[in-house]
Amino acid sequence: KHSPAPKITECAAYMCTGVSKLPNGLVIASLENYSPLSTVGVFVKAGSRYETMENQGVSHVLRLAANLTTKGASALKLCRSVEALGGSLSATSSRESMVYTASCLRDHLDSLMELLVNVTTAQEFRPWEVDDLTSRVKIDKALAQQCPQIGVIEKLHEAAYKNALSNSLYCPDYMVGRISPNQLQSFVEGTFTTGRMALVGVGVKHSVLRQVGEELLSVRSGAGAPVAQSVYRGGELRVQNNDDLVHTLIASEGSVAGSAEANAFTVLQGILGAGPHVKRGSNITSKLSQGIAKATTQPFDATAFNASYSDSGLFGVYTIAQADSAGEVIKAAIGQVRGIAGGNVSAADITRAKNQVKAEYLMSIESSEGLLEEMGAQALTTAAYQPPDTVLQTIDAVTQDDVVKAAKKFVNGKKTVAASGNLVNTPFVDEL
Amino acid sequence: MMSLAARSGTFSPYMQATAFTVAGPLKALVPGVVVKEEKILLNPKKHFLCRESLNGQSPKTGHAVTVSINGSAGIRFAHTDIRMPDFSDYRRSEVLDANKSSQESSEARRAYSYLVTGASTMVGIYTAKTVVTQFVSSMSASADVLALSKIEIKLSDIPEGKNMTFKWRGKPLFVRHRTEKEIATEAAVNIGELRDPQHDKDRVINPSWVIVLGVCTHLGCVPIANAGDFGGYYCPCHGSHYDASGRIRKGPAPLNLEVPYYEFPDDDTVVVG
């Protein structure tokens, strides 16, 4: 039974996104926009959630091992060829997926794709090269530690889940230098299978990608290792240090990615405030900022935090406050969400939030990187691509009831708190 | 499907640098790290102190970490993470200790280095000069040519009044043993009458021996000895008469016969050339 022809969805006259699924499960998606630059991404369900208790940190090392020697190209050849083509090769990993992105001028794409296929399917993990990665792991961790936001988010996930999603994106200290090539190889064998991969290209012909997918990426076929369902537990992790800025993230279980509830949470995030929209503005449209400004005069920052994964999600409030006013800031932020849960949200707020969400979504897919990411995420999870119009319609379909219900879910759900800084004035989770 | 886009989301620029990678060498990167032996030196933390610098620092969704071949993880500070090899086998004993000041031994080391350099330079210059002169002088006349350039004549073989002809440097050489009468005659000639005025004593070292080239100065024929109106030589080609000193007296030749360089190492031999 031959694979179905690519579904051409309604788009602009000449730019059509084609999505097709090979019989072995590999999803191919492409958009030919006739740009002089071609970008290809291999999306793999190999994020940190798929680590087990024995190989914690393997996804971090795997991410760094993207430029090691493969069967078809040595590390030197990889680096040299990529630079000779003037292209770029990068590996990005999140909790759910690992993305290998390669981009270069359209004419040189076939050479770069050959290297990309080598990197994703023909890894060798030579022991001395893997040993050399230890210093890079340490550098990564040192860089991440400089940024309190990363630490807080990692701690939140660790406190909120019992498994899978609680794994950190960074290698834990006790595993630095202890990830062996065998562990890397078995992780790759279990996750880099065609049933868990998507090959996406922007500025590429669909037929070209299909050929690469059929011939080269189908080395390991099947569904791979079994996927553990992540279990939300709720908890608290506080990191006391002498930073005078306190970063706090209070979250409760949110929505699964792709569900209608997820759209409601996104609109709720927009109402509460999700980052500044105007440079040097005073965040007029952010309920959180306005509410907290009444509670304290000291500098602060607050956004609504929303993360959706394939089987769970997190929704909450992220605040940055001075050490002595942290308590007031947090209480004011939670108060705002409680207000919305009680129905204190106007239609104007909802419309404004919807517009902001829609605008942000459209702007994010204007660049080829953003578009590749969006196409890849959709292809990997649903094996289809919804054009922007459809997405905008689903946003518009969110009602006030949906938003209030989402806010109630946060208020009533078991909360998780992660905080870092001088926590003298920061409330505990049972005090909220 | 909106939630899928919210999955990635955009951070404030500060977060962006650490969360997302560079797509190429043009975008700004996270500040690099300096790896010094086993310690990692980082830029000190930026303090957010006012509302404006805090604005946008809160993340709104989970982050993703990126590594790239020509991105931030590819930065190398070559002057700190390349290990210097150990050169102690090649160092002088005075400077092996890294904690001791090298000033005390600096003069001695400098003097030694300069002395060795200076001496080598002198020797080198001398050698170069010798080699160059050897090569250049190889272009000068070779020994066989030089050997032919001088002629040694035994004077006791030539009787008085006789003129002997030798081949010298490809030309005929006249050696004439003059009689007393001829010497006196030539010495008494009035120089003013000569076409090419030269006194006899200017043309000979020892008056009893006259040594001239046997080439007529007119057009190069060989004059006949003991012929002509003046008791010297007569050129048969165009009728030039030379006297016993080889000076032109009559005829078309403009100059006297050429006198080569010669010397008498002893009374019995003359070396011409």
XYZ file of C-alpha atoms in Angstrom:
705
model
C 0.000 0.000 0.000
C 1.694 3.160 -1.142
C 1.769 6.244 1.040
C -0.850 8.940 0.442
C -0.117 11.952 -1.736
C 0.774 15.107 0.185
C -2.210 17.046 1.452
C -2.061 20.526 0.050
C -3.850 22.789 2.504
C -5.289 26.155 1.609
C -2.605 28.760 1.822
C -1.320 31.632 -0.234
C -1.472 31.086 -3.951
C 1.999 29.661 -4.505
C 3.147 28.713 -1.011
C 1.645 25.398 -0.003
C 2.557 23.346 3.002
C 2.594 19.702 2.119
C 2.397 17.031 4.809
C 2.667 13.331 4.198
C 3.253 10.301 6.387
C 5.410 7.419 5.258
C 4.279 3.861 5.994
C 6.983 3.496 8.619
C 5.537 6.404 10.551
C 7.961 9.165 9.521
C 6.106 12.457 8.917
C 7.369 14.721 6.152
C 6.262 18.356 6.001
C 7.532 21.033 3.674
C 6.806 24.523 2.518
C 8.280 25.661 -0.771
C 8.511 29.419 -0.452
C 11.211 29.825 -3.112
C 13.442 31.516 -0.603
C 17.191 31.521 -1.391
C 17.760 29.986 2.022
C 16.649 26.450 2.803
C 16.084 25.193 6.319
C 15.546 21.569 7.223
C 14.726 20.228 10.654
C 14.618 16.714 12.019
C 12.190 16.631 14.939
C 12.548 13.656 17.245
C 10.557 12.745 20.327
C 13.754 12.458 22.333
C 13.538 15.169 24.931
C 14.563 14.914 28.536
C 11.219 13.342 29.545
C 12.281 10.088 27.902
C 15.270 9.623 30.208
C 15.093 6.859 32.811
C 16.402 6.885 36.362
C 19.603 5.171 35.207
C 20.552 7.581 32.445
C 19.601 10.990 33.774
C 21.365 13.637 31.717
C 21.740 11.540 28.572
C 19.679 13.999 26.541
C 21.992 16.844 27.560
C 25.039 14.911 26.450
C 23.231 13.824 23.299
C 22.490 17.436 22.502
C 26.176 18.274 22.864
C 27.163 15.184 20.872
C 25.555 16.547 17.720
C 28.935 17.373 16.207
C 30.779 14.160 17.048
C 32.096 11.677 14.498
C 29.456 9.732 12.596
C 29.753 6.769 10.265
C 29.736 8.924 7.171
C 31.520 12.035 8.363
C 34.138 12.726 11.004
C 33.725 15.568 13.475
C 36.243 17.613 11.523
C 34.454 16.971 8.262
C 31.117 17.961 9.798
C 32.402 21.223 11.179
C 34.482 22.053 8.147
C 31.768 21.185 5.609
C 29.116 23.159 7.457
C 31.373 26.186 7.613
C 32.517 25.759 4.025
C 28.896 25.813 2.901
C 28.246 28.885 5.030
C 25.405 27.046 6.708
C 24.533 26.239 10.265
C 23.819 23.037 12.119
C 22.282 23.102 15.549
C 20.601 20.823 18.023
C 17.832 22.135 20.261
C 16.172 20.110 22.932
C 13.174 20.715 25.092
C 11.470 18.413 27.514
C 9.488 16.709 24.757
C 11.594 16.797 21.643
C 15.014 17.131 20.158
C 15.324 19.183 16.995
C 18.290 19.103 14.618
C 18.192 22.134 12.336
C 20.339 22.660 9.282
C 20.149 25.679 7.030
C 22.132 26.921 4.090
C 21.706 28.342 0.613
C 19.260 26.437 -1.541
C 21.902 25.130 -3.976
C 24.008 23.481 -1.304
C 21.185 21.842 0.559
C 21.893 18.301 -0.616
C 25.387 18.266 0.917
C 24.094 19.695 4.160
C 21.232 17.210 4.300
C 23.709 14.380 3.902
C 25.508 15.657 6.986
C 22.221 16.091 8.828
C 21.249 12.503 8.082
C 24.637 11.354 9.345
C 24.194 13.303 12.562
C 20.730 11.925 13.244
C 21.056 8.306 12.151
C 24.706 7.275 11.983
C 26.138 8.398 15.306
C 29.144 6.480 16.581
C 29.680 7.990 20.047
C 33.383 7.226 20.181
C 34.417 6.971 23.858
C 37.198 9.550 23.778
C 34.993 12.064 22.004
C 32.201 11.520 24.525
C 34.732 12.063 27.321
C 35.683 15.411 25.815
C 32.074 16.502 26.152
C 32.311 16.586 29.939
C 33.888 20.038 29.988
C 31.165 21.316 27.681
C 28.517 19.897 30.004
C 30.098 21.839 32.842
C 30.171 25.023 30.803
C 26.502 24.577 29.872
C 25.561 24.095 33.494
C 27.590 27.093 34.586
C 25.902 29.244 31.963
C 22.458 27.992 32.995
C 23.186 28.686 36.612
C 23.885 32.303 35.754
C 20.267 32.639 34.690
C 17.892 32.267 37.665
C 14.880 31.819 35.394
C 16.241 28.548 34.023
C 16.922 27.252 37.501
C 13.441 28.112 38.720
C 11.726 26.456 35.789
C 13.816 23.313 36.212
C 13.054 23.215 39.928
C 9.356 23.671 39.248
C 9.227 20.699 36.939
C 11.205 18.649 39.400
C 8.726 19.500 42.153
C 5.579 19.195 40.050
C 6.040 15.751 38.498
C 6.993 12.333 39.742
C 8.664 11.163 36.524
C 9.215 11.955 32.855
C 8.565 15.690 32.869
C 10.463 16.102 36.108
C 13.748 15.305 34.335
C 15.937 18.354 33.889
C 17.215 19.601 30.556
C 20.663 19.711 32.115
C 22.736 16.801 33.305
C 22.565 16.425 37.116
C 25.820 16.905 39.011
C 26.204 13.276 39.985
C 26.010 12.179 36.332
C 28.485 14.671 34.891
C 31.212 12.624 33.216
C 29.351 9.363 33.829
C 27.213 9.108 30.708
C 28.738 6.303 28.684
C 28.627 5.841 24.911
C 26.491 2.724 25.440
C 23.875 4.738 27.264
C 23.875 7.282 24.483
C 23.558 4.563 21.866
C 20.696 2.795 23.597
C 18.856 6.093 24.166
C 19.173 6.840 20.471
C 18.073 3.321 19.516
C 14.985 3.731 21.638
C 13.952 7.210 20.581
C 15.293 7.963 17.111
C 12.846 5.692 15.347
C 10.715 6.639 12.377
C 7.529 6.435 14.394
C 8.824 9.257 16.575
C 10.418 11.492 13.967
C 9.345 14.228 11.590
C 11.358 15.719 8.761
C 10.393 19.310 8.052
C 11.740 21.754 5.509
C 11.145 25.385 4.615
C 12.341 26.406 1.182
C 12.619 22.771 0.072
C 10.675 20.647 -2.394
C 8.478 18.006 -0.856
C 9.772 15.323 -3.194
C 13.346 15.949 -2.100
C 12.437 15.541 1.558
C 10.421 12.431 0.869
C 13.366 10.855 -0.875
C 15.669 11.617 2.032
C 13.084 10.293 4.455
C 12.479 7.087 2.577
C 16.084 6.208 1.885
C 18.143 7.544 4.691
C 16.136 8.403 7.753
C 14.379 5.056 7.844
C 17.331 3.287 9.438
C 15.450 2.569 12.639
C 11.775 2.014 12.151
C 8.993 1.387 14.579
C 7.630 3.085 17.632
C 10.715 2.893 19.818
C 10.843 2.506 23.574
C 7.604 2.709 25.599
C 6.615 6.176 26.725
C 5.968 6.773 30.411
C 2.946 8.826 31.368
C 3.991 11.751 33.520
C 2.222 12.026 36.857
C 1.579 15.422 38.432
C 2.122 15.558 42.155
C 2.561 19.158 43.210
C 5.247 20.190 45.673
C 7.697 22.869 46.624
C 11.385 23.539 46.021
C 13.048 26.600 47.493
C 16.647 27.604 46.749
C 17.984 30.062 49.311
C 20.907 32.196 48.188
C 21.860 35.825 48.622
C 20.445 37.214 45.386
C 18.383 40.250 46.276
C 15.924 39.480 43.472
C 13.516 36.669 44.264
C 12.309 34.589 41.332
C 9.161 32.603 42.086
C 7.056 30.346 39.915
C 3.718 29.163 41.270
C 1.945 26.713 39.015
C -0.734 24.082 39.015
C -1.685 21.467 36.487
C -2.700 23.042 33.221
C -3.809 21.712 29.869
C -2.579 19.120 27.426
C -1.152 20.494 24.214
C -3.654 20.493 21.392
C -6.809 20.374 23.462
C -9.523 23.042 23.471
C -8.701 23.697 27.123
C -5.209 24.677 26.036
C -6.597 27.540 23.989
C -8.512 28.784 26.985
C -5.359 28.751 29.081
C -3.534 30.674 26.357
C -6.177 33.383 26.350
C -6.079 33.466 30.136
C -2.325 33.906 29.932
C -2.861 36.828 27.577
C -5.337 38.444 29.972
C -3.018 38.112 32.927
C -0.023 39.352 30.988
C 2.561 37.465 29.008
C 5.539 39.682 28.473
C 5.729 43.318 27.437
C 4.133 44.355 24.154
C 5.420 47.901 24.143
C 9.023 48.834 24.684
C 9.466 50.813 27.883
C 5.748 50.694 28.489
C 4.056 50.254 31.828
C 2.234 47.012 30.917
C -1.201 48.622 31.020
C -2.801 45.558 29.498
C -1.317 43.113 31.968
C -3.667 42.454 34.879
C -0.812 41.045 36.895
C 1.347 44.127 36.505
C -1.502 46.479 37.279
C -2.591 44.505 40.316
C 0.904 44.121 41.759
C 1.683 47.802 41.158
C -1.091 48.587 43.668
C 0.512 46.333 46.248
C 4.102 47.541 46.112
C 6.144 50.466 44.822
C 9.364 48.534 44.436
C 10.416 47.215 41.004
C 8.989 43.847 40.024
C 8.068 41.820 36.985
C 5.337 39.237 36.547
C 3.996 37.103 33.734
C 1.579 34.257 33.462
C 3.422 31.001 32.812
C 1.869 28.450 30.487
C 3.536 25.236 29.342
C 1.679 22.436 27.556
C 3.096 18.979 26.969
C 1.749 15.937 25.238
C 0.174 14.429 28.331
C 0.083 17.230 30.868
C 0.663 20.918 31.314
C 1.509 23.650 33.754
C -0.135 27.003 34.240
C 0.849 29.618 36.759
C 2.438 32.909 37.575
C 6.136 33.818 37.393
C 7.215 36.784 39.509
C 10.486 38.605 40.029
C 10.478 40.812 43.115
C 12.835 42.458 45.559
C 13.540 40.274 48.556
C 11.524 42.262 51.083
C 8.451 42.798 48.914
C 8.298 39.271 47.483
C 5.404 38.246 49.716
C 3.170 41.159 48.677
C 3.992 40.660 44.989
C 3.123 36.978 45.056
C -0.086 37.477 47.000
C -1.181 40.246 44.651
C -0.434 38.078 41.605
C -2.446 35.130 42.961
C -5.175 37.580 43.894
C -5.475 38.652 40.284
C -5.944 35.079 39.076
C -8.494 34.503 41.857
C -10.302 37.584 40.630
C -10.629 36.150 37.181
C -11.725 32.814 38.601
C -14.464 34.698 40.386
C -15.676 36.094 37.077
C -13.978 39.470 37.257
C -13.021 39.596 33.595
C -14.648 41.795 30.991
C -15.353 40.970 27.379
C -12.997 43.765 26.384
C -10.191 42.065 28.285
C -10.859 38.799 26.534
C -11.011 40.385 23.102
C -7.806 42.262 23.736
C -6.084 39.116 24.946
C -7.303 37.150 21.943
C -5.983 39.796 19.597
C -2.616 39.815 21.326
C -2.386 36.042 21.187
C -3.365 35.939 17.548
C -0.905 38.688 16.621
C 1.907 37.018 18.513
C 1.230 33.687 16.868
C 1.202 35.178 13.401
C 4.365 37.160 14.059
C 6.124 34.084 15.388
C 5.569 32.169 12.160
C 6.728 35.032 9.976
C 10.366 34.047 10.254
C 11.528 30.794 8.728
C 12.879 29.593 12.093
C 9.541 30.178 13.782
C 7.670 28.612 10.915
C 9.913 25.556 10.926
C 9.377 25.152 14.648
C 5.615 25.432 14.349
C 5.430 23.052 11.404
C 7.694 20.593 13.150
C 5.776 20.678 16.409
C 2.499 20.094 14.626
C 3.904 17.402 12.345
C 5.489 15.559 15.244
C 2.403 15.475 17.418
C -0.470 15.329 14.948
C 1.101 14.345 11.578
C -0.799 17.234 10.009
C -0.427 20.987 9.661
C -3.182 23.435 10.453
C -2.828 26.679 8.529
C -2.814 29.934 10.514
C -6.473 30.684 9.632
C -7.667 27.568 11.391
C -5.572 28.379 14.427
C -6.987 31.888 14.606
C -10.489 30.467 14.475
C -9.809 28.179 17.423
C -8.592 31.184 19.393
C -11.724 33.112 18.553
C -13.826 30.180 19.702
C -12.732 30.647 23.323
C -15.556 32.021 25.470
C -15.608 33.833 28.797
C -16.775 30.664 30.525
C -13.775 28.776 29.203
C -11.439 31.415 30.596
C -13.118 31.477 33.990
C -13.053 27.681 34.135
C -9.337 27.694 33.364
C -8.670 30.219 36.113
C -10.737 28.117 38.565
C -8.677 25.052 37.637
C -5.545 26.911 38.618
C -6.979 28.257 41.856
C -8.415 24.932 42.982
C -5.623 22.681 41.746
C -2.740 21.408 43.852
C -0.050 24.017 43.566
C 3.663 23.714 42.947
C 6.079 26.449 43.976
C 9.690 26.948 42.958
C 11.568 29.942 44.349
C 15.146 31.189 44.331
C 16.826 34.162 45.940
C 16.714 35.608 49.438
C 13.526 33.899 50.542
C 13.056 35.666 53.866
C 9.729 37.118 52.803
C 8.511 34.464 50.362
C 5.404 32.502 51.357
C 5.352 28.703 51.406
C 2.924 26.793 49.245
C 0.576 26.100 52.153
C 0.404 29.797 52.953
C -0.946 30.713 49.517
C -3.564 24.430 18.021
C -2.615 27.699 19.649
C -1.090 25.908 22.555
C 1.533 24.472 20.275
C 2.799 27.915 19.488
C 2.660 28.838 23.129
C 4.893 25.870 23.726
C 7.917 27.711 22.360
C 7.116 31.353 22.865
C 9.506 34.212 23.018
C 11.493 35.275 26.002
C 12.911 38.656 26.750
C 16.186 39.178 24.902
C 18.255 38.198 27.910
C 16.620 34.815 28.136
C 16.658 34.391 24.396
C 20.403 34.282 24.218
C 20.677 31.416 26.631
C 17.668 29.535 25.398
C 17.965 29.661 21.661
C 20.944 29.279 19.484
C 22.419 31.278 16.708
C 21.348 30.428 13.226
C 24.594 31.686 11.822
C 27.559 33.838 12.632
C 25.669 37.116 12.352
C 23.426 37.160 15.406
C 24.597 38.211 18.831
C 25.425 35.402 21.192
C 25.339 34.669 24.841
C 28.539 36.005 26.436
C 31.134 33.306 26.098
C 32.870 31.565 28.933
C 36.552 31.446 29.697
C 37.864 28.035 30.661
C 40.985 28.409 32.742
C 42.329 25.007 33.738
C 39.443 23.468 35.612
C 37.698 26.653 36.701
C 35.065 28.251 34.559
C 35.096 32.036 34.657
C 31.836 33.693 33.763
C 30.712 37.236 33.359
C 29.424 38.582 36.655
C 25.684 38.607 37.003
C 23.809 41.557 35.687
C 21.763 43.153 38.418
C 18.230 44.162 37.602
C 17.531 47.164 39.746
C 14.763 49.176 38.198
C 11.325 48.542 36.795
C 12.538 49.058 33.279
C 15.436 46.623 33.417
C 13.191 44.052 35.089
C 10.512 44.454 32.460
C 10.145 41.289 30.424
C 12.549 39.172 32.442
C 9.871 36.697 33.518
C 9.534 33.700 31.237
C 6.078 32.738 30.082
C 6.730 29.152 29.099
C 9.290 26.408 29.401
C 12.638 26.867 27.737
C 14.597 24.922 25.167
C 18.375 24.670 25.082
C 20.328 24.835 21.869
C 23.819 23.854 20.841
C 25.233 24.817 17.498
C 28.349 24.313 15.406
C 28.720 28.003 14.739
C 26.723 29.174 17.716
C 27.527 30.066 21.261
C 28.832 26.665 22.242
C 31.305 27.048 19.432
C 33.034 30.052 20.965
C 36.609 29.394 21.926
C 38.812 31.793 23.764
C 41.951 30.368 22.281
C 44.317 32.125 24.611
C 42.876 30.452 27.672
C 41.679 27.006 26.776
C 44.645 25.843 24.768
C 47.119 24.196 27.070
C 50.726 25.328 26.811
C 53.025 22.285 26.466
C 55.777 21.795 28.986
C 59.035 23.160 27.622
C 61.233 22.557 30.696
C 63.531 20.220 28.740
C 64.551 23.142 26.574
C 64.767 25.902 29.135
C 67.939 27.241 30.713
C 68.515 26.123 34.258
C 68.367 29.694 35.611
C 64.759 30.198 34.505
C 63.246 26.781 35.247
C 61.654 27.944 38.463
C 58.447 29.768 37.560
C 58.273 31.526 40.902
C 61.750 33.041 40.853
C 62.413 36.389 39.227
C 64.335 36.094 35.980
C 65.988 39.493 36.394
C 69.065 38.202 38.211
C 70.147 35.936 35.421
C 69.008 38.244 32.641
C 72.386 39.932 32.100
C 74.322 36.715 31.937
C 71.774 35.177 29.580
C 71.727 38.238 27.415
C 75.530 38.435 27.226
C 75.774 34.781 26.256
C 73.096 35.076 23.593
C 74.556 38.219 22.087
C 78.090 36.810 22.116
C 77.067 33.662 20.349
C 75.002 35.628 17.862
C 77.810 38.109 17.207
C 80.466 35.473 16.728
C 78.227 33.440 14.444
C 77.487 36.529 12.406
C 81.187 37.315 11.947
C 81.996 33.776 10.938
C 78.998 33.783 8.660
C 80.029 36.998 6.951
C 83.563 35.715 6.465
C 82.331 32.462 5.024
C 79.947 34.263 2.735
C 82.682 36.544 1.499
C 84.997 33.620 0.828
C 82.379 31.663 -1.033
C 81.336 34.636 -3.140
C 84.884 35.556 -4.073
C 85.628 31.957 -5.002
C 82.658 31.847 -7.305
C 83.276 35.247 -8.826
C 86.967 34.638 -9.337
C 86.180 31.396 -11.123
C 85.063 33.621 -13.984
C 88.502 35.157 -14.381
C 91.189 33.699 -16.724
C 91.977 30.040 -16.157
C 95.481 28.732 -15.407
C 96.269 27.562 -18.904
C 95.424 30.988 -20.278
C 97.407 32.649 -17.554
C 100.272 30.339 -18.273
C 100.288 31.414 -21.888
C 100.139 35.075 -20.998
C 103.803 35.324 -19.950
C 106.827 34.321 -21.886
C 110.315 33.782 -20.465
C 113.174 34.298 -22.847
C 116.784 33.275 -22.341
C 118.798 36.258 -23.493
C 122.112 34.471 -23.933
C 120.646 32.718 -26.974
C 120.327 35.992 -28.876
C 123.612 37.340 -30.327
C 124.260 41.047 -30.816
C 122.577 42.665 -33.756
C 120.133 39.796 -34.067
C 116.370 40.097 -33.804
C 114.423 37.044 -32.632
C 110.708 36.584 -33.056
C 108.548 34.736 -30.511
C 104.846 33.995 -30.501
C 103.348 35.703 -27.475
C 99.620 36.061 -26.760
C 98.949 35.248 -30.405
C 101.124 38.032 -31.678
C 104.758 38.127 -32.838
C 107.185 39.507 -30.257
C 110.494 41.012 -31.438
C 113.484 40.724 -29.075
C 116.448 42.596 -30.478
C 119.986 42.588 -29.040
C 121.196 46.048 -30.073
C 124.806 46.948 -30.828
C 126.505 49.966 -29.219
C 126.327 51.847 -32.464
C 122.598 51.361 -32.757
C 122.053 52.453 -29.187
C 123.991 55.653 -29.691
C 122.208 56.381 -32.948
C 118.821 55.999 -31.460
C 119.624 58.061 -28.430
C 120.755 60.937 -30.629
C 117.601 61.155 -32.717
C 115.794 64.503 -32.530
C 112.390 63.793 -31.048
C 110.798 66.756 -32.781
C 111.173 65.016 -36.118
C 109.281 61.944 -35.026
C 105.678 61.345 -35.918
C 105.121 59.722 -32.513
C 107.690 61.473 -30.301
C 109.241 59.150 -27.757
C 112.820 59.100 -26.512
C 114.623 55.813 -26.737
C 115.201 55.604 -23.018
C 111.456 55.759 -22.491
C 111.009 52.705 -24.638
C 113.601 50.382 -23.114
C 114.639 49.350 -19.641
C 118.058 48.047 -20.685
C 119.197 49.907 -23.800
C 120.914 46.850 -25.298
C 117.617 44.984 -25.482
C 114.605 46.283 -27.336
C 111.402 44.271 -26.961
C 108.442 45.315 -29.066
C 105.310 43.761 -30.520
C 105.830 42.828 -34.133
C 102.544 44.301 -35.323
C 102.635 47.260 -37.693
C 100.529 50.051 -36.262
C 99.192 50.884 -39.743
C 97.108 47.900 -40.654
C 98.624 45.059 -38.630
C 101.142 43.331 -40.871
C 104.353 41.883 -39.461
C 107.390 44.103 -40.236
C 110.626 42.499 -41.447
C 113.578 42.842 -39.126
C 116.852 44.409 -40.145
C 115.319 46.024 -43.143
C 114.326 49.509 -44.138
C 116.087 52.823 -44.449
C 116.654 53.371 -40.705
C 118.301 50.106 -39.709
C 115.265 48.793 -37.926
C 112.175 47.220 -39.366
C 110.334 47.555 -42.660
C 106.698 46.673 -43.185
C 106.274 45.229 -46.683
C 102.499 45.802 -46.920
C 102.464 49.550 -47.244
C 106.092 50.555 -46.775
C 106.367 51.714 -43.155
C 109.966 52.153 -41.963
C 110.740 51.715 -38.232
C 114.081 52.372 -36.584
C 116.109 50.213 -34.195
C 113.952 51.401 -31.329
C 110.741 50.483 -33.117
C 109.698 54.088 -33.745
C 107.971 54.994 -37.021
C 110.127 57.084 -39.324
C 108.662 56.865 -42.740
C 105.503 55.418 -44.141
C 101.783 55.404 -43.390
C 101.901 53.948 -39.824
C 100.799 56.512 -37.233
C 102.362 55.121 -34.016
C 105.530 53.445 -32.772
C 105.624 49.709 -32.306
C 103.994 48.788 -29.003
C 106.266 48.072 -26.070
C 104.788 45.384 -23.772
C 105.432 45.080 -20.062
C 108.577 43.110 -19.332
C 111.106 42.700 -16.580
C 114.513 41.163 -16.049
C 114.404 38.780 -13.111
C 118.123 38.262 -13.719
C 120.706 39.253 -16.405
C 120.068 36.252 -18.515
C 116.264 36.110 -18.716
C 113.451 38.421 -19.498
C 109.790 37.778 -18.624
C 107.337 39.542 -20.912
C 103.683 39.973 -19.790
